[in-house]
GROMACS .gro file of C-alpha atoms in nm:
model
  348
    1UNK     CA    1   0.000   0.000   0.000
    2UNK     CA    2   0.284   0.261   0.107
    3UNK     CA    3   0.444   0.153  -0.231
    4UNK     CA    4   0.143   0.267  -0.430
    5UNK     CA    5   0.102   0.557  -0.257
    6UNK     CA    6   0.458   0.682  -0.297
    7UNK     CA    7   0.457   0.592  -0.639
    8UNK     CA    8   0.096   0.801  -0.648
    9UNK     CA    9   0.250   1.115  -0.468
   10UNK     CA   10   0.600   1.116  -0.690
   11UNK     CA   11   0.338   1.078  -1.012
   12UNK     CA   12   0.142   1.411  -0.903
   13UNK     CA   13   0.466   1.572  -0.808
   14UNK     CA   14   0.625   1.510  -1.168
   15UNK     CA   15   0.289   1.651  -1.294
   16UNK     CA   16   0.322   1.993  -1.123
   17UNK     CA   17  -0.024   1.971  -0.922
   18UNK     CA   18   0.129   1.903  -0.569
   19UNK     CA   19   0.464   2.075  -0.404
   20UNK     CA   20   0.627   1.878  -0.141
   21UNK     CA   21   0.690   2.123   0.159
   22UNK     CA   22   0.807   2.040   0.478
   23UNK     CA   23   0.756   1.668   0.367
   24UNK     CA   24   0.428   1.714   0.318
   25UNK     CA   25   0.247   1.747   0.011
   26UNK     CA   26   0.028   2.003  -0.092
   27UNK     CA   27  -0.172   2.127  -0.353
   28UNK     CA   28  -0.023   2.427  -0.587
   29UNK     CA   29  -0.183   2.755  -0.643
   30UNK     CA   30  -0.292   2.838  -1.004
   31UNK     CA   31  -0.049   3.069  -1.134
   32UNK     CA   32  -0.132   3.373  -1.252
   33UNK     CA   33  -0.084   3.586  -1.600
   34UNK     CA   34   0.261   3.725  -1.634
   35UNK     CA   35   0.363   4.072  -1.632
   36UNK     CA   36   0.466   4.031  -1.976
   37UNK     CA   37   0.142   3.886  -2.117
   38UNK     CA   38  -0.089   4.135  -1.959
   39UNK     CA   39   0.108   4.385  -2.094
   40UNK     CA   40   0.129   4.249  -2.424
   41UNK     CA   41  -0.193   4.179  -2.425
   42UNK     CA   42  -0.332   4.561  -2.361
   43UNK     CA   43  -0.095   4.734  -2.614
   44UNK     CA   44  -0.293   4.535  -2.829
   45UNK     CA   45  -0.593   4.635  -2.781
   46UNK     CA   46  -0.477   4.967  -2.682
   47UNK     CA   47  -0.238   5.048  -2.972
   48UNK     CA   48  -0.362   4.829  -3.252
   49UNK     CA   49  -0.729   4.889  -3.185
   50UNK     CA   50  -0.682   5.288  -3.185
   51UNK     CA   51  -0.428   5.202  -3.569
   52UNK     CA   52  -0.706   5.064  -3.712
   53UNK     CA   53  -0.826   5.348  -3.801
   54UNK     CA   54  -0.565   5.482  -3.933
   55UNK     CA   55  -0.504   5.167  -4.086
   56UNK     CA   56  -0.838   5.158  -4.299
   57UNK     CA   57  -0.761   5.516  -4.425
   58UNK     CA   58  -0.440   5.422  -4.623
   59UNK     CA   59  -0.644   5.082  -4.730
   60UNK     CA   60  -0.927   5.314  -4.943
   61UNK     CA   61  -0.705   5.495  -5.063
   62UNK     CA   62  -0.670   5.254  -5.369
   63UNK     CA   63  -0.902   4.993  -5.263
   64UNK     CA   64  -1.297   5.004  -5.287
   65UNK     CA   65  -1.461   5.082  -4.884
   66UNK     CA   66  -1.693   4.786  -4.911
   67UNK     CA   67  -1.435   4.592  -5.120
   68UNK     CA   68  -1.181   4.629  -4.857
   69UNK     CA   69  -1.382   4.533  -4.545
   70UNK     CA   70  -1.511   4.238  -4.712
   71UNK     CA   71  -1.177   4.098  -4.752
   72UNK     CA   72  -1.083   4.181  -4.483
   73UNK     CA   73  -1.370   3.991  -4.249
   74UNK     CA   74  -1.376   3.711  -4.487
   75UNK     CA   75  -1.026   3.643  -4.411
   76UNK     CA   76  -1.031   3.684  -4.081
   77UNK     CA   77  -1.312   3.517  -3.973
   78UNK     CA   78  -1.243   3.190  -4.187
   79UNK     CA   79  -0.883   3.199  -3.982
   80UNK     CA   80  -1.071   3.209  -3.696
   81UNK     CA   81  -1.326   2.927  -3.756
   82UNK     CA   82  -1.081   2.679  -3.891
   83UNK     CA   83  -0.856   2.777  -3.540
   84UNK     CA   84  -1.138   2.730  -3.335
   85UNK     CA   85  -1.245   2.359  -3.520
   86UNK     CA   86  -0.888   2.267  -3.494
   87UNK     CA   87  -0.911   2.325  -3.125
   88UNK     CA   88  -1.248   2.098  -3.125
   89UNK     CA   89  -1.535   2.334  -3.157
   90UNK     CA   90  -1.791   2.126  -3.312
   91UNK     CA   91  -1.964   2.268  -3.635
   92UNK     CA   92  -2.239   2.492  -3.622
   93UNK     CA   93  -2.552   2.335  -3.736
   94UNK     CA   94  -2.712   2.527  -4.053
   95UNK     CA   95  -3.006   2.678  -3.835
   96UNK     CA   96  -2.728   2.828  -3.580
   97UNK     CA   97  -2.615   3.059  -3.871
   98UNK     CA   98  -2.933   3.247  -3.863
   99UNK     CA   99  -2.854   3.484  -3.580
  100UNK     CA  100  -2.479   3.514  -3.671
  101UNK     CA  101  -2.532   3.585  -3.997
  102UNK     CA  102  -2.810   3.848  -3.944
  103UNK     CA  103  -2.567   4.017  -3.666
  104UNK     CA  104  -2.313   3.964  -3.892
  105UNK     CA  105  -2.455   4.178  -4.175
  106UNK     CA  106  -2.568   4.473  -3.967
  107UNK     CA  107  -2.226   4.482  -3.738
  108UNK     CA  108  -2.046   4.442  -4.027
  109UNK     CA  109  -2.187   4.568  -4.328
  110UNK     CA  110  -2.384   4.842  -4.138
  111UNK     CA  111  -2.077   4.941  -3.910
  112UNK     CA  112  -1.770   4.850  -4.086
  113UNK     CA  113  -1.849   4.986  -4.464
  114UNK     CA  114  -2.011   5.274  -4.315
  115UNK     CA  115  -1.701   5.376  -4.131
  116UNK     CA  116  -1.464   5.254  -4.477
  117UNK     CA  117  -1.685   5.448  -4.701
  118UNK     CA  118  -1.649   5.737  -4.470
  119UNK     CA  119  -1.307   5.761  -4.432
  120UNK     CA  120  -1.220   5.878  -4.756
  121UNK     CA  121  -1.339   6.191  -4.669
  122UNK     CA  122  -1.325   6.194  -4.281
  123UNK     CA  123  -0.998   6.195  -4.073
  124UNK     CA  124  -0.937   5.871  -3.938
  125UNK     CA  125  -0.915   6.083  -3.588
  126UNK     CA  126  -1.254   6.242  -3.623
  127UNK     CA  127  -1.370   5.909  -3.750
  128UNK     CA  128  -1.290   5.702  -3.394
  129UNK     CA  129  -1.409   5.998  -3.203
  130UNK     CA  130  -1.735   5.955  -3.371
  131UNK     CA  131  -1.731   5.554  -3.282
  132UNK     CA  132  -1.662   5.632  -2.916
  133UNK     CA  133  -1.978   5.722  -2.898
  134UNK     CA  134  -2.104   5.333  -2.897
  135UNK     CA  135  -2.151   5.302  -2.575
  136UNK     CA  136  -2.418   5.625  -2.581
  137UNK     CA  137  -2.618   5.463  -2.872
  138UNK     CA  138  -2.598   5.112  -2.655
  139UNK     CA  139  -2.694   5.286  -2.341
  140UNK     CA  140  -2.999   5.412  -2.540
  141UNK     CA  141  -3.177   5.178  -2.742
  142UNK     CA  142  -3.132   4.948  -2.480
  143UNK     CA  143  -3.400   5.149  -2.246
  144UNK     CA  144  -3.615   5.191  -2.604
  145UNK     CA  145  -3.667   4.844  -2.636
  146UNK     CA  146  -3.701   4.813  -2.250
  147UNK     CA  147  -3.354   4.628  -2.164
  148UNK     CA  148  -3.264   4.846  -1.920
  149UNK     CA  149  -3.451   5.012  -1.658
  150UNK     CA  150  -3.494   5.413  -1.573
  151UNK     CA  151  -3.112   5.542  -1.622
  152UNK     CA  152  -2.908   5.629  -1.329
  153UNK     CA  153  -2.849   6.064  -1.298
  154UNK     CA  154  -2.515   6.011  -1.378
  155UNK     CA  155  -2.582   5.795  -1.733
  156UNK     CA  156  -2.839   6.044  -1.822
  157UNK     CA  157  -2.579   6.321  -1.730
  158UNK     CA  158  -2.298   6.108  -1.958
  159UNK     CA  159  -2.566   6.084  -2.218
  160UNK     CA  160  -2.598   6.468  -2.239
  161UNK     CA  161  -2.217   6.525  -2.188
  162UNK     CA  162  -2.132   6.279  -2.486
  163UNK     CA  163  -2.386   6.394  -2.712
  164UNK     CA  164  -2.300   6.774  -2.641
  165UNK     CA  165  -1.914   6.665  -2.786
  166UNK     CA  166  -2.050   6.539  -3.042
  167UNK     CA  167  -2.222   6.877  -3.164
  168UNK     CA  168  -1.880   7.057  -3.036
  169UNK     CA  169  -1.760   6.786  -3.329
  170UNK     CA  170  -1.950   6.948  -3.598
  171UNK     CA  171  -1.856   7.289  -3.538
  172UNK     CA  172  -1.764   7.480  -3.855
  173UNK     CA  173  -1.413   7.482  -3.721
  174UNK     CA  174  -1.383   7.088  -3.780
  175UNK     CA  175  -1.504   7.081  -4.105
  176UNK     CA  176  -1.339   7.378  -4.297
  177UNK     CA  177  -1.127   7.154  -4.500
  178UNK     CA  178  -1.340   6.990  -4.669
  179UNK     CA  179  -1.668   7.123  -4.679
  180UNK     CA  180  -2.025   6.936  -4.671
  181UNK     CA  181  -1.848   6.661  -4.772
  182UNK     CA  182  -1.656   6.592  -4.444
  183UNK     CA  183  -2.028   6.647  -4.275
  184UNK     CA  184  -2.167   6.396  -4.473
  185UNK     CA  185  -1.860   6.101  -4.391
  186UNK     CA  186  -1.940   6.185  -3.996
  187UNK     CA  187  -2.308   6.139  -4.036
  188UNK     CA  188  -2.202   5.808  -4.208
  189UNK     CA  189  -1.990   5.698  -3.927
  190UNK     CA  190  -2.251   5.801  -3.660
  191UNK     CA  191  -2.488   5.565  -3.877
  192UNK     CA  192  -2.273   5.344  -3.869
  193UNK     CA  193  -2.206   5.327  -3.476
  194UNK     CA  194  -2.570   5.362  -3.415
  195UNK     CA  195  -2.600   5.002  -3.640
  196UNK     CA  196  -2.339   4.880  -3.466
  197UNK     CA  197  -2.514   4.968  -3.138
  198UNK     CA  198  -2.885   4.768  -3.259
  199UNK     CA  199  -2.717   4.492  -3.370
  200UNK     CA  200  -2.531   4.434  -3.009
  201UNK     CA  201  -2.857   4.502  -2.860
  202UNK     CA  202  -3.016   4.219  -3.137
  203UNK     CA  203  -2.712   3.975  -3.035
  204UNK     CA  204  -2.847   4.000  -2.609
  205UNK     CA  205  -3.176   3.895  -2.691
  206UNK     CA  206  -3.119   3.619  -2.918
  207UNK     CA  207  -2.898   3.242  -2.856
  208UNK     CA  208  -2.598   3.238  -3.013
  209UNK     CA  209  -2.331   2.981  -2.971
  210UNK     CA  210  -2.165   2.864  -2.698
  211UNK     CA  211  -1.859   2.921  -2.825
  212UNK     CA  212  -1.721   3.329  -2.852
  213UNK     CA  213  -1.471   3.231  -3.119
  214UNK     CA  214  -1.631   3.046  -3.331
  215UNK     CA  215  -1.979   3.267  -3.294
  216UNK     CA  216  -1.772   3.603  -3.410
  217UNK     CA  217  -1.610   3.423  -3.653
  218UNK     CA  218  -1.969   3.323  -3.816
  219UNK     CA  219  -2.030   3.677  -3.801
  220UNK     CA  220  -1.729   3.796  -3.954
  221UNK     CA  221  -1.779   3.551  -4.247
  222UNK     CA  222  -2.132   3.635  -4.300
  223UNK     CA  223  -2.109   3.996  -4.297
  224UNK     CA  224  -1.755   4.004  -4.462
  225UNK     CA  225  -1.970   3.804  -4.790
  226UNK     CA  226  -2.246   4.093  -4.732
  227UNK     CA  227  -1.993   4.316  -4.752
  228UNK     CA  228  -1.863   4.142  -5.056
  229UNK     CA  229  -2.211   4.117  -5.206
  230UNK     CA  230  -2.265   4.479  -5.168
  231UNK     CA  231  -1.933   4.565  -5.341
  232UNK     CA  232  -2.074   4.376  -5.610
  233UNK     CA  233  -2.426   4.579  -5.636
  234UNK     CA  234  -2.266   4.921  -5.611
  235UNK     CA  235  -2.020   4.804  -5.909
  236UNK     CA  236  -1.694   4.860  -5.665
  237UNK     CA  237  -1.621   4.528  -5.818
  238UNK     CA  238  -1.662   4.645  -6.197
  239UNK     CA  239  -1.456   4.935  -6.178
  240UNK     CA  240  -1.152   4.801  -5.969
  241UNK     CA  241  -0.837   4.665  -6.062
  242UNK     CA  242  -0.587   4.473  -5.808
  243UNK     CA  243  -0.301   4.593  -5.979
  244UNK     CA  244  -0.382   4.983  -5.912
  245UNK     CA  245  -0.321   4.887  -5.506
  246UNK     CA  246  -0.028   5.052  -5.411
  247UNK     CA  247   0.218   4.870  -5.155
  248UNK     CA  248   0.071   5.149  -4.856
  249UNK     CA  249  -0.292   4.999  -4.889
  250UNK     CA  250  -0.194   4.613  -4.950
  251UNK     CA  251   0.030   4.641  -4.596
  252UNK     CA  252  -0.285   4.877  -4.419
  253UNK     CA  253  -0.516   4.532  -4.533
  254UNK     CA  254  -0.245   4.296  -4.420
  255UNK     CA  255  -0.221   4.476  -4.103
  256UNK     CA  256  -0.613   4.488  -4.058
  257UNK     CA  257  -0.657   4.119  -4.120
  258UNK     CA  258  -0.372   4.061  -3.891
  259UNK     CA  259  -0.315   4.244  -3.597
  260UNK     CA  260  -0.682   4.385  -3.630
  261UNK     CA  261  -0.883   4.162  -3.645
  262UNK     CA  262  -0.645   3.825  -3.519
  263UNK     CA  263  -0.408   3.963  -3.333
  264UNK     CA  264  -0.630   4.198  -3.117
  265UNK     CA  265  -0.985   3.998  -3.059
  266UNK     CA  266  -0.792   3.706  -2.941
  267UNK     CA  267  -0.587   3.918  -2.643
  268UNK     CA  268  -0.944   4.060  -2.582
  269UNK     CA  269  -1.073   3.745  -2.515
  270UNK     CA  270  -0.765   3.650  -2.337
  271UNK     CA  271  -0.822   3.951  -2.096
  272UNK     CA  272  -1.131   3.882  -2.040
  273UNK     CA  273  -0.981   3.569  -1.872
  274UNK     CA  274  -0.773   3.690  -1.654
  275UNK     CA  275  -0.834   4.065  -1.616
  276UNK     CA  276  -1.131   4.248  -1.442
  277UNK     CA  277  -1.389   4.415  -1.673
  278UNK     CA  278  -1.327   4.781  -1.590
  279UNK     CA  279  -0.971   4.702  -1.631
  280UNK     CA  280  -1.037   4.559  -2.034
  281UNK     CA  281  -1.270   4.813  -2.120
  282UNK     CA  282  -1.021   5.094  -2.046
  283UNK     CA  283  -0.951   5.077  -2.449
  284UNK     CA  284  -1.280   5.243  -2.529
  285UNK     CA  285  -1.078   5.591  -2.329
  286UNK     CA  286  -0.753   5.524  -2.503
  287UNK     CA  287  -0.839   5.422  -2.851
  288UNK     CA  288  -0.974   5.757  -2.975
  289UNK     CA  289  -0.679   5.914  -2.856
  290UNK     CA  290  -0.422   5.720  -2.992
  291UNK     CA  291  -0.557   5.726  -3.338
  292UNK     CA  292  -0.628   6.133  -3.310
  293UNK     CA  293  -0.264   6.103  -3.246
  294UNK     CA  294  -0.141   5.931  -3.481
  295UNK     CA  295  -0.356   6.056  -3.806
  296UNK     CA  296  -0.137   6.368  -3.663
  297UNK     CA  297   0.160   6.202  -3.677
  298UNK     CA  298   0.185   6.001  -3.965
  299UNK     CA  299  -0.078   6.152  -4.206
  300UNK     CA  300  -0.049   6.496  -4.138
  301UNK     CA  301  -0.459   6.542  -3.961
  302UNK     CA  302  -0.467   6.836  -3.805
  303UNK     CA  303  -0.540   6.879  -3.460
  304UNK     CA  304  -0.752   7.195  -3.357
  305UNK     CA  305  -0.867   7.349  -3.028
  306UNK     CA  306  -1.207   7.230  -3.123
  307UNK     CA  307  -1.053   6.872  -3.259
  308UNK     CA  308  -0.886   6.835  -2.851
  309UNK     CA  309  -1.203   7.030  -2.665
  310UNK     CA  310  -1.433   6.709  -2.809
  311UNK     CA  311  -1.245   6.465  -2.747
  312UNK     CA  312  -1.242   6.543  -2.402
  313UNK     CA  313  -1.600   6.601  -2.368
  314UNK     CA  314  -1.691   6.285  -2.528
  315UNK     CA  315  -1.461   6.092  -2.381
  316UNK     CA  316  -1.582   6.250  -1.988
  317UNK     CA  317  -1.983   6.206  -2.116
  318UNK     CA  318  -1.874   5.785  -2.198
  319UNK     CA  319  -1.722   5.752  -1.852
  320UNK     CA  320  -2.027   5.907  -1.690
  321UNK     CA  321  -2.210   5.626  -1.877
  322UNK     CA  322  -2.029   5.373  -1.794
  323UNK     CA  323  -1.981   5.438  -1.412
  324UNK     CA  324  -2.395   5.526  -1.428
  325UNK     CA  325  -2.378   5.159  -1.566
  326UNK     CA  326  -2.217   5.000  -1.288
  327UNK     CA  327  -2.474   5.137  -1.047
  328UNK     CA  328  -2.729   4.933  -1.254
  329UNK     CA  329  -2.493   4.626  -1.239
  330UNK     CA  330  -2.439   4.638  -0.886
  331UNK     CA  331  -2.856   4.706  -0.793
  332UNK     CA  332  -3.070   4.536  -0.543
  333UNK     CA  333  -3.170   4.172  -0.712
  334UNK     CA  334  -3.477   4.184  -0.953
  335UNK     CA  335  -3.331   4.486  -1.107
  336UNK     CA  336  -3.212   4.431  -1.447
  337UNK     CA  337  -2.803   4.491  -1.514
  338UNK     CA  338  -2.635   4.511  -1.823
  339UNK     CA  339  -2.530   4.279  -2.009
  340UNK     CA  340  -2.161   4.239  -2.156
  341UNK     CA  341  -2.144   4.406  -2.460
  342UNK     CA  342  -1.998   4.127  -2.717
  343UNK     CA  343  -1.757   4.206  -3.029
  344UNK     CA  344  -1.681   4.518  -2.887
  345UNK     CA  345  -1.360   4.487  -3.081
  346UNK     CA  346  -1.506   4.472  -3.420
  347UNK     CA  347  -1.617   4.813  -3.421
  348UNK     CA  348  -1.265   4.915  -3.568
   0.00000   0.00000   0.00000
């Protein structure tokens, strides 16, 4: 008996789940993420979420909007469902793709070539300011179609605050440059976010599957082929030729299908893991500024007292929201809370 339990004890010892201490052994403690991988994990999310932007400027510049983000979600999201099948997902039935692929088309199609097609006449800067506002829209048509309950003072006060930057936003100042034309590209990415925003609200109220990975990657494949499907329609297709890409907008595609799209959703869902909520969604506050700053940098945006004075506002009115938010998550039971926001990460 002693033999087999020695011979037990030496077997769990090789395998790492008990330390022998004192002669005694005992059970390890999980360890926890490295330094390294948090960190690695939140510049991405942080830094490559707020490039995006950026990113899908230099892509329309010789590649059709819808064109672009078709490829680009196709792509991704059949990377992502062969990687999550190869780690033993099981196969969506055909009836599964019904939700997916409606989510899909309005996230994707509605959001994404909204923004693309707007970008080639808004700066990338202005455009992500504009998509901060996601959380507003959210915050919203969730207590229209009766989600949420009456809104804390201090999410109605965000609400107000948020909005107010965006009118601060349109201000002549802003849109000097370019004329009605620049007006028009931020109504398009406010159309855009507000789709965005219905079809997260949609995505609560429906089942999806089990599975995160595999579920975005059903919606980045069905809206990437409505994307594609549009391109089509509007003759984007007809008129385009691969060889007019220039090297700038084949590496801004690479890097969107990449780092994007890859790269970036998986440390998100990696976070989630191992990082509190709060903590993650800390890119919504850091994303708009770090592509303001770069369009700046590297593509010569300007960067006005009105440009800086908005940013600030909007980015004060989301916080309100969101700490208003966590006094509904945190209420008295048989109040409703809110419910995680999913694909967050898409929106760029």
């Amino acid at each position: 008996m002693r033999d087999a339990r020695d011979s037990t004890i030496r077997s769990l010892l090789r395998s790492g789940e008990i330390a022998d201490i004192g002669g005694r052994p005992r059970k390890l403690q999980p360890r926890g993420p490295s330094t390294a991988g948090l960190v690695t994990a939140f510049a991405a999310i942080y830094l490559v979420w707020g490039s995006t932007y950026l990113a899908i400027r230099y892509a329309v510049e010789t590649i059709p909007p819808l064109l672009m983000m078709g490829v680009r979600h196709v792509s991704a999201g059949a990377v992502l469902y062969a990687w999550a099948r190869w780690r033993g997902t099981r196969a969506p039935r055909w009836r599964e793709w019904v939700h997916p692929a409606l989510i899909g088309a309005v996230l994707f199609l509605g959001g994404h070539g909204s923004l693309a097609w707007a970008e080639q006449r808004v700066p990338s800067g202005i455009a992500a300011l504009l998509v901060a506002t996601l959380p507003m829209w959210i915050v919203v048509l969730a207590r229209m179609a009766g989600a949420e309950r009456k809104l804390s003072r201090t999410a109605v006060a965000g609400l107000v605050l948020g909005f107010a930057g965006v009118g601060v936003l349109f201000g002549p100042d802003a849109w000097r440059h370019n004329g009605e034309l620049n007006l028009l590209g931020a109504l398009a990415v406010l159309g855009g976010t507000f789709l965005w925003a219905a079809g997260t609200i949609y995505m609560r109220s429906v089942k999806m599957p089990e599975s995160a990975v595999i579920s975005s990657a059903m919606q980045m494949l069905a809206g990437g082929v409505s994307l594609l499907i549009a391109a089509t329609l509007t003759r984007e297709t007809a008129t385009f030729h691969w060889a007019a890409v220039t090297a700038r907008s084949w590496l801004a595609l690479a890097y969107l299908m990449v780092f994007g799209s890859i790269v970036a959703f998986t440390a998100y869902n990696w976070l989630h893991t191992v990082a509190p909520p709060s903590r993650v969604s800390t890119y919504a506050y850091v994303n708009p500024a770090v592509a303001v700053l770069l369009g700046w940098m590297l593509a010569g945006e300007p960067i006005g007292v009105v440009t800086v004075a908005a940013m600030i506002i909007i980015l004060l009115g989301v916080a309100l929201v969101n700490a208003g938010q966590k006094k509904e998550e945190h209420a008295p039971a048989g109040t409703n809370g809110n419910a995680q926001c999913e694909e967050e990460e898409a929106v760029a």
